[in-house]
Each structure stands twice: as structure tokens, then as C-alpha cells.
Amino acid sequence: MEMEINVDRVSHIIEHNELDKVICRALELRPAELAKYICGLANGTGGYIFLGIEKQNGRMEKVGFQRTFNIAGVIETARTKISGEISMCYGFVPVEGIDVFAIEVTQSEEKIFLEEKFYVYENNDVQEMIVNQKNGPTTLFISYTECDTPIVDIIENKIKERLKNKVKISRYIELRYKDSFKAFMNTIQEHDFVMTIVSDTYLKRRACMYEVGEIIKDHHYKDRLLFIVLSEKERKYYGESAPEKIGSDIYKGAEERLEYVDFWKKSYESLEKKMREINDFEAVSNTSNDLKIIGQIFRKDMGEFLDFLIDENGKNFEKLYANDL
């Protein structure tokens, strides 16, 4: 028996082309594929799967879904493949004389897995992510520089508001007196996801770039790394504490990106020169480790990190904030 679905709500979404948290497919009767979509939406903020709808050029196009298909049976088979409690409803919805089959998936309070794999919704599809299969909330480490705290406060509050107890967030304010800052940064590897808040200052801070180095040590870091790239449009959120420059300009071109590599190369050369001037092994022995870290930043980490940001096309904070993240 079909479960009830809000016909008016589904019709409104389709007629007004509201694509957020929606997966559109002309035809999909494979239980494993539907199970992926269900998991991806449940692991986020919930959403809809529309069968009989195609997404073309940023718009929903109705192609129809035949009522003779045993879609309810396919859904129940998909449900058996999923580990975790799923809440959803589904049914046929006529939209302007064309039948569409809609599945509404509710946000889950726990991690939902499909055959030990974890999926999240992303742009009309789902993506497999590497996470720890454990009880409790997903852990998120936010990597940022102190001057961008006003932005991070907004992001953290929005995440907690939308995902409630599903995500446990770590950031520097949790450090206690005499805690090891380096040891805390090394715990980045223990988090399910890392979100970097990329600004001009972030790309020039040694602690931030050390964090980046720790992140990309993981061969699967691209599955775990989230990021937001700031611009000068965010200045209004800073108040009087805004830095001289906020935006990193990394999307303007290769020359702008190489400026950050050059910044760290000059830092390396300056420190190396000072160590040679002192010319005392015991006096500079501790500084040698700093030199090694800076060398790693400008020779490898900075380039790899910037390439990742360019390839993945960073999320714009202003746009995310306008859409309630």
C-alpha cells in the first residue's frame, strides 16, 4: 500500500522548479540506486526523489512515470539494503496532467549506510564519502584563522540549527590551558570531515597551512574535505575587526595563486638566512623543524591544496548564506 505524500507540496516544488535537495530521474527501478539516493538525502537535511522528471539546463522537465511499474516493491527492496532507521513517504502525484512518482525522505538522526558505504546529497545526485562507521554524530573539524571567526560563528550556528545533534564540531575555542596545539591539530585525521574557511589570511598562516598538510596526508582527503572560499563581499559580517584583505583571489588566475607559493618561498628563504647568520646548531635546532614545515608548504602542500580548490570550484559564502547554507 502506498504511503501518503503531500501532493500539494510536491506539485509546488515541481511547478516552481525548486531544485534544492531534489533528485530527478526520468526512470529508475534499480533498488541499489534508489537506496543510494535515499541514504544521501537521509544523511543530509532530507529531500525528495522525483521519478518521471528530468533535469535539463537547470530546469525540471516532466516526462511522466507509468503507474503500472511496481515501484513500491522496488522501494521496499531498497529499504532492506539500508542500515539504519529510514523515515519516508511516497506516492504518485499528477502535475499538469502528467504522473510523477515522488519519494520524500526525512533527515535521519543517525548515520545511514548502504552496504557499509556512506552517501551524501550533492547537486541532484549523491556522492560516496569516507567516514568512520561508529555510533554518535558525524565529527566535523573547522579549520580557519582567528580573524575569520565572525564567519565561522555564522557557519557553526547554521549547521547546528539545520543538523541539530547529527554533527559534532571541533574548533580552537575548545582548547584548554596547557593543551598541546600541535597534538590538537593532529587529531584532524580522526574527524569524519574537515571544513576549511579559505581567506587571504588563512593561506598565509603557518598553523593553517600545517593543518592543510595534515589533511592531505590522508589519501582519501578529497572525500572528507569541505571548503568555503571567502571574498570581499563578506566584509560586512566582520564589523570593525575585518582584516585589510579578506578574499584570496585564487580564482582570478595562475599568477594570483603563485603569489601564495612565492609568499611561503620568501618566508623559507628569510628563516634560512637568519639561521645561517646565527650559525649555531644548538641555538637554531628547534627552528629547523619550522624551516622543514615551511619548505613542505611552498614545495608541495600549497600547490596541491590550491589545485584542489580550483578543481572542485569552491563554495561561495555569500551564496550559501543567502540559501541558509
mmCIF file of C-alpha atoms in Angstrom:
data_model
loop_
_atom_site.group_PDB
_atom_site.id
_atom_site.type_symbol
_atom_site.label_atom_id
_atom_site.label_comp_id
_atom_site.label_asym_id
_atom_site.label_seq_id
_atom_site.Cartn_x
_atom_site.Cartn_y
_atom_site.Cartn_z
ATOM 1 C CA MET A 1 0.000 0.000 0.000
ATOM 2 C CA GLU A 2 1.280 3.446 -0.898
ATOM 3 C CA MET A 3 2.177 5.749 1.955
ATOM 4 C CA GLU A 4 0.665 9.215 1.884
ATOM 5 C CA ILE A 5 2.678 12.085 0.488
ATOM 6 C CA ASN A 6 1.909 15.792 0.462
ATOM 7 C CA VAL A 7 0.617 16.186 -3.100
ATOM 8 C CA ASP A 8 0.299 19.980 -2.901
ATOM 9 C CA ARG A 9 3.862 20.386 -1.644
ATOM 10 C CA VAL A 10 5.302 18.163 -4.400
ATOM 11 C CA SER A 11 3.295 19.987 -7.082
ATOM 12 C CA HIS A 12 4.541 23.340 -5.776
ATOM 13 C CA ILE A 13 8.198 22.212 -5.851
ATOM 14 C CA ILE A 14 7.928 20.970 -9.437
ATOM 15 C CA GLU A 15 5.909 23.883 -10.760
ATOM 16 C CA HIS A 16 8.286 26.424 -9.177
ATOM 17 C CA ASN A 17 11.417 24.492 -10.185
ATOM 18 C CA GLU A 18 12.808 24.295 -6.626
ATOM 19 C CA LEU A 19 15.884 22.133 -7.189
ATOM 20 C CA ASP A 20 17.419 22.274 -3.719
ATOM 21 C CA LYS A 21 17.542 18.848 -2.013
ATOM 22 C CA VAL A 22 15.820 17.207 -5.004
ATOM 23 C CA ILE A 23 16.987 14.260 -7.145
ATOM 24 C CA CYS A 24 15.286 13.982 -10.558
ATOM 25 C CA ARG A 25 15.305 10.826 -12.694
ATOM 26 C CA ALA A 26 13.241 10.009 -15.782
ATOM 27 C CA LEU A 27 13.222 6.309 -14.847
ATOM 28 C CA GLU A 28 14.924 4.393 -12.048
ATOM 29 C CA LEU A 29 13.813 0.906 -10.988
ATOM 30 C CA ARG A 30 17.112 -0.391 -9.582
ATOM 31 C CA PRO A 31 16.785 -0.884 -5.801
ATOM 32 C CA ALA A 32 20.504 -0.268 -5.199
ATOM 33 C CA GLU A 33 20.408 3.114 -6.961
ATOM 34 C CA LEU A 34 17.267 4.225 -5.144
ATOM 35 C CA ALA A 35 18.877 3.110 -1.879
ATOM 36 C CA LYS A 36 21.855 5.420 -2.596
ATOM 37 C CA TYR A 37 19.544 8.375 -3.171
ATOM 38 C CA ILE A 38 17.577 7.620 -0.004
ATOM 39 C CA CYS A 39 20.778 7.364 2.069
ATOM 40 C CA GLY A 40 22.210 10.568 0.622
ATOM 41 C CA LEU A 41 19.111 12.593 1.471
ATOM 42 C CA ALA A 42 18.674 10.996 4.911
ATOM 43 C CA ASN A 43 22.291 11.786 5.818
ATOM 44 C CA GLY A 44 21.717 15.441 4.951
ATOM 45 C CA THR A 45 18.653 17.527 5.648
ATOM 46 C CA GLY A 46 16.177 15.263 3.861
ATOM 47 C CA GLY A 47 14.588 15.899 0.478
ATOM 48 C CA TYR A 48 12.777 14.422 -2.497
ATOM 49 C CA ILE A 49 13.342 11.880 -5.266
ATOM 50 C CA PHE A 50 11.185 12.551 -8.327
ATOM 51 C CA LEU A 51 10.767 9.754 -10.894
ATOM 52 C CA GLY A 52 9.322 10.836 -14.222
ATOM 53 C CA ILE A 53 11.214 14.152 -14.036
ATOM 54 C CA GLU A 54 14.423 15.058 -15.861
ATOM 55 C CA LYS A 55 16.711 17.943 -15.010
ATOM 56 C CA GLN A 56 17.625 19.774 -18.221
ATOM 57 C CA ASN A 57 19.507 23.077 -18.357
ATOM 58 C CA GLY A 58 18.730 23.782 -14.723
ATOM 59 C CA ARG A 59 15.005 23.101 -15.026
ATOM 60 C CA MET A 60 12.698 20.194 -14.226
ATOM 61 C CA GLU A 61 11.164 18.631 -17.319
ATOM 62 C CA LYS A 62 8.155 16.325 -16.811
ATOM 63 C CA VAL A 63 8.362 13.081 -18.823
ATOM 64 C CA GLY A 64 5.926 11.016 -16.736
ATOM 65 C CA PHE A 65 6.112 7.754 -14.813
ATOM 66 C CA GLN A 66 3.832 4.795 -15.576
ATOM 67 C CA ARG A 67 1.521 3.639 -12.809
ATOM 68 C CA THR A 68 1.954 0.024 -13.962
ATOM 69 C CA PHE A 69 5.503 -0.074 -12.554
ATOM 70 C CA ASN A 70 5.767 -1.889 -9.196
ATOM 71 C CA ILE A 71 7.762 0.988 -7.717
ATOM 72 C CA ALA A 72 6.534 0.334 -4.175
ATOM 73 C CA GLY A 73 8.129 -3.123 -4.325
ATOM 74 C CA VAL A 74 11.396 -1.618 -5.598
ATOM 75 C CA ILE A 75 11.431 0.855 -2.725
ATOM 76 C CA GLU A 76 10.853 -1.825 -0.121
ATOM 77 C CA THR A 77 13.709 -3.880 -1.632
ATOM 78 C CA ALA A 78 15.901 -0.768 -1.472
ATOM 79 C CA ARG A 79 14.978 -0.297 2.187
ATOM 80 C CA THR A 80 16.268 -3.790 3.045
ATOM 81 C CA LYS A 81 19.726 -2.829 1.779
ATOM 82 C CA ILE A 82 19.985 0.147 4.121
ATOM 83 C CA SER A 83 21.499 0.019 7.609
ATOM 84 C CA GLY A 84 19.643 2.384 9.917
ATOM 85 C CA GLU A 85 16.132 3.658 10.506
ATOM 86 C CA ILE A 86 14.668 5.421 7.464
ATOM 87 C CA SER A 87 11.551 7.587 7.550
ATOM 88 C CA MET A 88 9.949 8.356 4.193
ATOM 89 C CA CYS A 89 6.681 8.502 2.313
ATOM 90 C CA TYR A 90 5.940 8.085 -1.371
ATOM 91 C CA GLY A 91 3.233 8.018 -3.998
ATOM 92 C CA PHE A 92 2.062 9.171 -7.423
ATOM 93 C CA VAL A 93 1.427 12.874 -7.933
ATOM 94 C CA PRO A 94 -0.332 14.261 -11.036
ATOM 95 C CA VAL A 95 1.315 17.508 -12.176
ATOM 96 C CA GLU A 96 -0.412 19.316 -15.040
ATOM 97 C CA GLY A 97 -1.867 16.026 -16.267
ATOM 98 C CA ILE A 98 1.415 14.082 -16.069
ATOM 99 C CA ASP A 99 2.005 11.393 -13.424
ATOM 100 C CA VAL A 100 5.162 11.754 -11.360
ATOM 101 C CA PHE A 101 6.273 9.385 -8.608
ATOM 102 C CA ALA A 102 7.616 11.237 -5.564
ATOM 103 C CA ILE A 103 9.569 9.895 -2.604
ATOM 104 C CA GLU A 104 10.045 12.186 0.401
ATOM 105 C CA VAL A 105 12.966 11.235 2.663
ATOM 106 C CA THR A 106 13.203 12.635 6.186
ATOM 107 C CA GLN A 107 16.512 13.706 7.724
ATOM 108 C CA SER A 108 17.882 10.916 9.913
ATOM 109 C CA GLU A 109 19.149 11.434 13.455
ATOM 110 C CA GLU A 110 21.822 8.759 12.906
ATOM 111 C CA LYS A 111 24.268 7.848 10.173
ATOM 112 C CA ILE A 112 22.669 5.798 7.419
ATOM 113 C CA PHE A 113 24.794 3.298 5.470
ATOM 114 C CA LEU A 114 24.241 1.265 2.324
ATOM 115 C CA GLU A 115 26.330 -1.902 2.333
ATOM 116 C CA GLU A 116 28.838 -0.202 4.675
ATOM 117 C CA LYS A 117 29.090 2.851 2.394
ATOM 118 C CA PHE A 118 28.101 6.380 3.377
ATOM 119 C CA TYR A 119 26.413 8.704 0.873
ATOM 120 C CA VAL A 120 25.545 12.398 0.983
ATOM 121 C CA TYR A 121 23.392 14.514 -1.336
ATOM 122 C CA GLU A 122 25.146 16.822 -3.784
ATOM 123 C CA ASN A 123 23.642 18.696 -6.744
ATOM 124 C CA ASN A 124 20.860 16.373 -7.950
ATOM 125 C CA ASP A 125 22.898 13.267 -7.086
ATOM 126 C CA VAL A 126 24.673 11.537 -4.214
ATOM 127 C CA GLN A 127 28.357 11.103 -3.529
ATOM 128 C CA GLU A 128 30.090 8.379 -1.540
ATOM 129 C CA MET A 129 32.116 9.699 1.375
ATOM 130 C CA ILE A 130 34.717 8.007 3.557
ATOM 131 C CA VAL A 131 33.573 8.151 7.192
ATOM 132 C CA ASN A 132 34.003 6.126 10.335
ATOM 133 C CA GLN A 133 31.179 3.689 10.938
ATOM 134 C CA LYS A 134 30.507 4.406 14.580
ATOM 135 C CA ASN A 135 27.673 5.388 16.814
ATOM 136 C CA GLY A 136 27.186 9.032 17.602
ATOM 137 C CA PRO A 137 27.236 12.174 15.496
ATOM 138 C CA THR A 138 29.396 12.880 12.468
ATOM 139 C CA THR A 139 32.505 14.807 13.524
ATOM 140 C CA LEU A 140 33.484 17.998 11.719
ATOM 141 C CA PHE A 141 36.704 19.937 12.216
ATOM 142 C CA ILE A 142 36.584 23.578 11.093
ATOM 143 C CA SER A 143 39.973 24.886 10.027
ATOM 144 C CA TYR A 144 40.192 28.689 9.978
ATOM 145 C CA THR A 145 42.211 31.667 11.064
ATOM 146 C CA GLU A 146 41.167 33.718 14.085
ATOM 147 C CA CYS A 147 40.359 36.886 12.138
ATOM 148 C CA ASP A 148 37.646 34.960 10.229
ATOM 149 C CA THR A 149 35.854 33.968 13.454
ATOM 150 C CA PRO A 150 32.697 36.037 12.629
ATOM 151 C CA ILE A 151 32.159 33.926 9.501
ATOM 152 C CA VAL A 152 32.862 30.660 11.325
ATOM 153 C CA ASP A 153 30.374 31.576 14.058
ATOM 154 C CA ILE A 154 27.666 32.025 11.424
ATOM 155 C CA ILE A 155 28.541 28.720 9.744
ATOM 156 C CA GLU A 156 28.616 26.765 13.006
ATOM 157 C CA ASN A 157 25.271 28.170 14.154
ATOM 158 C CA LYS A 158 23.651 27.360 10.808
ATOM 159 C CA ILE A 159 24.995 23.797 10.836
ATOM 160 C CA LYS A 160 23.736 23.206 14.380
ATOM 161 C CA GLU A 161 20.385 24.757 13.523
ATOM 162 C CA ARG A 162 19.849 22.555 10.475
ATOM 163 C CA LEU A 163 21.536 19.301 11.543
ATOM 164 C CA LYS A 164 20.952 19.562 15.288
ATOM 165 C CA ASN A 165 22.766 16.701 17.085
ATOM 166 C CA LYS A 166 23.914 14.934 13.924
ATOM 167 C CA VAL A 167 27.221 16.821 13.786
ATOM 168 C CA LYS A 168 29.830 17.428 16.491
ATOM 169 C CA ILE A 169 32.003 20.414 15.591
ATOM 170 C CA SER A 170 35.584 20.948 16.756
ATOM 171 C CA ARG A 171 37.426 24.246 16.619
ATOM 172 C CA TYR A 172 40.103 26.035 18.639
ATOM 173 C CA ILE A 173 37.821 27.502 21.270
ATOM 174 C CA GLU A 174 37.730 24.010 22.805
ATOM 175 C CA LEU A 175 41.437 24.068 23.649
ATOM 176 C CA ARG A 176 42.121 24.131 27.385
ATOM 177 C CA TYR A 177 45.077 25.647 29.190
ATOM 178 C CA LYS A 178 48.333 23.751 28.544
ATOM 179 C CA ASP A 179 46.746 21.643 25.779
ATOM 180 C CA SER A 180 49.190 20.801 23.016
ATOM 181 C CA PHE A 181 48.227 22.869 19.991
ATOM 182 C CA LYS A 182 50.157 20.577 17.637
ATOM 183 C CA ALA A 183 48.592 17.456 19.174
ATOM 184 C CA PHE A 184 45.153 19.004 18.739
ATOM 185 C CA MET A 185 45.848 19.726 15.071
ATOM 186 C CA ASN A 186 46.978 16.140 14.587
ATOM 187 C CA THR A 187 43.520 14.966 15.690
ATOM 188 C CA ILE A 188 42.198 16.337 12.379
ATOM 189 C CA GLN A 189 42.778 12.856 10.968
ATOM 190 C CA GLU A 190 40.286 11.443 13.488
ATOM 191 C CA HIS A 191 37.373 13.577 12.230
ATOM 192 C CA ASP A 192 34.893 12.401 9.603
ATOM 193 C CA PHE A 193 35.034 15.708 7.720
ATOM 194 C CA VAL A 194 37.157 18.855 7.690
ATOM 195 C CA MET A 195 35.850 22.239 6.547
ATOM 196 C CA THR A 196 38.414 24.883 5.633
ATOM 197 C CA ILE A 197 37.405 28.548 5.587
ATOM 198 C CA VAL A 198 39.774 29.916 2.949
ATOM 199 C CA SER A 199 40.737 33.573 3.081
ATOM 200 C CA ASP A 200 43.860 35.567 2.211
ATOM 201 C CA THR A 201 44.974 35.417 5.846
ATOM 202 C CA TYR A 202 44.279 31.670 6.062
ATOM 203 C CA LEU A 203 46.647 30.960 3.166
ATOM 204 C CA LYS A 204 49.408 32.974 4.882
ATOM 205 C CA ARG A 205 49.189 31.487 8.399
ATOM 206 C CA ARG A 206 51.629 28.735 9.315
ATOM 207 C CA ALA A 207 49.220 26.993 11.680
ATOM 208 C CA CYS A 208 46.525 26.900 8.996
ATOM 209 C CA MET A 209 48.877 25.546 6.376
ATOM 210 C CA TYR A 210 50.144 22.970 8.865
ATOM 211 C CA GLU A 211 46.528 21.829 9.210
ATOM 212 C CA VAL A 212 46.227 21.614 5.427
ATOM 213 C CA GLY A 213 49.342 19.444 5.375
ATOM 214 C CA GLU A 214 47.801 17.117 7.961
ATOM 215 C CA ILE A 215 44.576 16.921 5.953
ATOM 216 C CA ILE A 216 46.169 15.991 2.639
ATOM 217 C CA LYS A 217 48.286 13.256 4.218
ATOM 218 C CA ASP A 218 45.123 11.178 4.004
ATOM 219 C CA HIS A 219 44.879 9.587 0.544
ATOM 220 C CA HIS A 220 41.081 9.946 0.768
ATOM 221 C CA TYR A 221 41.167 13.605 1.812
ATOM 222 C CA LYS A 222 39.149 14.702 -1.228
ATOM 223 C CA ASP A 223 36.214 12.666 0.124
ATOM 224 C CA ARG A 224 36.472 14.331 3.535
ATOM 225 C CA LEU A 225 37.450 17.916 2.770
ATOM 226 C CA LEU A 226 34.794 20.624 2.541
ATOM 227 C CA PHE A 227 35.660 24.258 1.956
ATOM 228 C CA ILE A 228 34.259 27.736 1.619
ATOM 229 C CA VAL A 229 36.250 30.426 -0.186
ATOM 230 C CA LEU A 230 35.731 33.946 1.152
ATOM 231 C CA SER A 231 35.615 37.148 -0.875
ATOM 232 C CA GLU A 232 35.482 40.868 -0.145
ATOM 233 C CA LYS A 233 31.670 40.631 -0.140
ATOM 234 C CA GLU A 234 31.866 39.094 3.338
ATOM 235 C CA ARG A 235 33.420 42.239 4.871
ATOM 236 C CA LYS A 236 30.021 43.368 6.207
ATOM 237 C CA TYR A 237 29.969 40.405 8.619
ATOM 238 C CA TYR A 238 33.257 41.346 10.321
ATOM 239 C CA GLY A 239 32.408 44.678 11.900
ATOM 240 C CA GLU A 240 35.421 46.723 12.933
ATOM 241 C CA SER A 241 37.684 43.646 13.211
ATOM 242 C CA ALA A 242 37.886 42.991 9.455
ATOM 243 C CA PRO A 243 41.412 42.310 8.141
ATOM 244 C CA GLU A 244 42.864 44.531 5.439
ATOM 245 C CA LYS A 245 42.249 41.836 2.825
ATOM 246 C CA ILE A 246 39.666 39.027 3.058
ATOM 247 C CA GLY A 247 39.342 37.461 -0.396
ATOM 248 C CA SER A 248 42.147 35.222 -1.653
ATOM 249 C CA ASP A 249 41.648 35.895 -5.410
ATOM 250 C CA ILE A 250 42.715 32.323 -6.219
ATOM 251 C CA TYR A 251 40.116 32.041 -8.992
ATOM 252 C CA LYS A 252 41.455 35.028 -10.927
ATOM 253 C CA GLY A 253 44.315 33.072 -12.477
ATOM 254 C CA ALA A 254 47.601 31.191 -12.073
ATOM 255 C CA GLU A 255 49.588 34.333 -11.283
ATOM 256 C CA GLU A 256 47.397 35.128 -8.252
ATOM 257 C CA ARG A 257 47.739 31.557 -6.991
ATOM 258 C CA LEU A 258 51.519 31.591 -7.401
ATOM 259 C CA GLU A 259 51.697 34.674 -5.185
ATOM 260 C CA TYR A 260 50.929 32.406 -2.214
ATOM 261 C CA VAL A 261 53.629 29.927 -3.214
ATOM 262 C CA ASP A 262 56.019 32.887 -3.527
ATOM 263 C CA PHE A 263 54.947 34.191 -0.100
ATOM 264 C CA TRP A 264 55.978 30.913 1.545
ATOM 265 C CA LYS A 265 59.142 30.592 -0.517
ATOM 266 C CA LYS A 266 60.253 34.029 0.706
ATOM 267 C CA SER A 267 59.371 33.038 4.285
ATOM 268 C CA TYR A 268 61.534 29.943 3.886
ATOM 269 C CA GLU A 269 64.468 31.903 2.472
ATOM 270 C CA SER A 270 64.213 34.559 5.198
ATOM 271 C CA LEU A 271 64.244 31.996 8.019
ATOM 272 C CA GLU A 272 67.031 30.013 6.400
ATOM 273 C CA LYS A 273 69.125 33.177 6.055
ATOM 274 C CA LYS A 274 68.591 34.095 9.720
ATOM 275 C CA MET A 275 69.633 30.585 10.819
ATOM 276 C CA ARG A 276 72.838 30.841 8.783
ATOM 277 C CA GLU A 277 73.603 34.238 10.340
ATOM 278 C CA ILE A 278 73.283 32.805 13.862
ATOM 279 C CA ASN A 279 75.428 29.849 12.799
ATOM 280 C CA ASP A 280 74.970 27.863 15.996
ATOM 281 C CA PHE A 281 73.433 24.403 15.762
ATOM 282 C CA GLU A 282 72.109 24.257 19.334
ATOM 283 C CA ALA A 283 70.614 27.751 19.106
ATOM 284 C CA VAL A 284 68.676 27.005 15.926
ATOM 285 C CA SER A 285 67.930 23.291 16.394
ATOM 286 C CA ASN A 286 64.264 23.881 17.286
ATOM 287 C CA THR A 287 63.882 26.301 14.398
ATOM 288 C CA SER A 288 64.977 23.621 11.950
ATOM 289 C CA ASN A 289 61.597 21.944 12.313
ATOM 290 C CA ASP A 290 59.851 25.233 11.465
ATOM 291 C CA LEU A 291 62.015 25.521 8.363
ATOM 292 C CA LYS A 292 61.058 21.993 7.358
ATOM 293 C CA ILE A 293 57.335 22.763 7.725
ATOM 294 C CA ILE A 294 57.601 25.956 5.655
ATOM 295 C CA GLY A 295 59.527 24.089 2.986
ATOM 296 C CA GLN A 296 56.786 21.465 2.829
ATOM 297 C CA ILE A 297 54.194 24.223 2.498
ATOM 298 C CA PHE A 298 55.691 26.028 -0.502
ATOM 299 C CA ARG A 299 57.128 22.962 -2.281
ATOM 300 C CA LYS A 300 54.103 20.658 -2.022
ATOM 301 C CA ASP A 301 51.161 21.447 0.234
ATOM 302 C CA MET A 302 50.234 24.887 -1.092
ATOM 303 C CA GLY A 303 50.215 23.814 -4.725
ATOM 304 C CA GLU A 304 48.225 20.649 -4.074
ATOM 305 C CA PHE A 305 45.697 22.492 -1.914
ATOM 306 C CA LEU A 306 45.164 25.285 -4.452
ATOM 307 C CA ASP A 307 44.799 22.748 -7.276
ATOM 308 C CA PHE A 308 42.108 21.005 -5.227
ATOM 309 C CA LEU A 309 40.246 24.270 -4.629
ATOM 310 C CA ILE A 310 40.327 25.112 -8.328
ATOM 311 C CA ASP A 311 39.286 21.629 -9.494
ATOM 312 C CA GLU A 312 36.403 21.429 -7.021
ATOM 313 C CA ASN A 313 35.228 25.034 -7.596
ATOM 314 C CA GLY A 314 34.869 26.373 -4.062
ATOM 315 C CA LYS A 315 31.588 27.230 -2.406
ATOM 316 C CA ASN A 316 30.855 30.946 -2.124
ATOM 317 C CA PHE A 317 29.889 32.019 1.408
ATOM 318 C CA GLU A 318 27.550 34.809 0.297
ATOM 319 C CA LYS A 319 25.544 32.415 -1.868
ATOM 320 C CA LEU A 320 25.472 29.704 0.787
ATOM 321 C CA TYR A 321 24.340 32.155 3.451
ATOM 322 C CA ALA A 322 21.590 33.522 1.225
ATOM 323 C CA ASN A 323 20.343 29.950 0.757
ATOM 324 C CA ASP A 324 20.567 29.204 4.503
ATOM 325 C CA LEU A 325 23.735 27.133 3.934
#
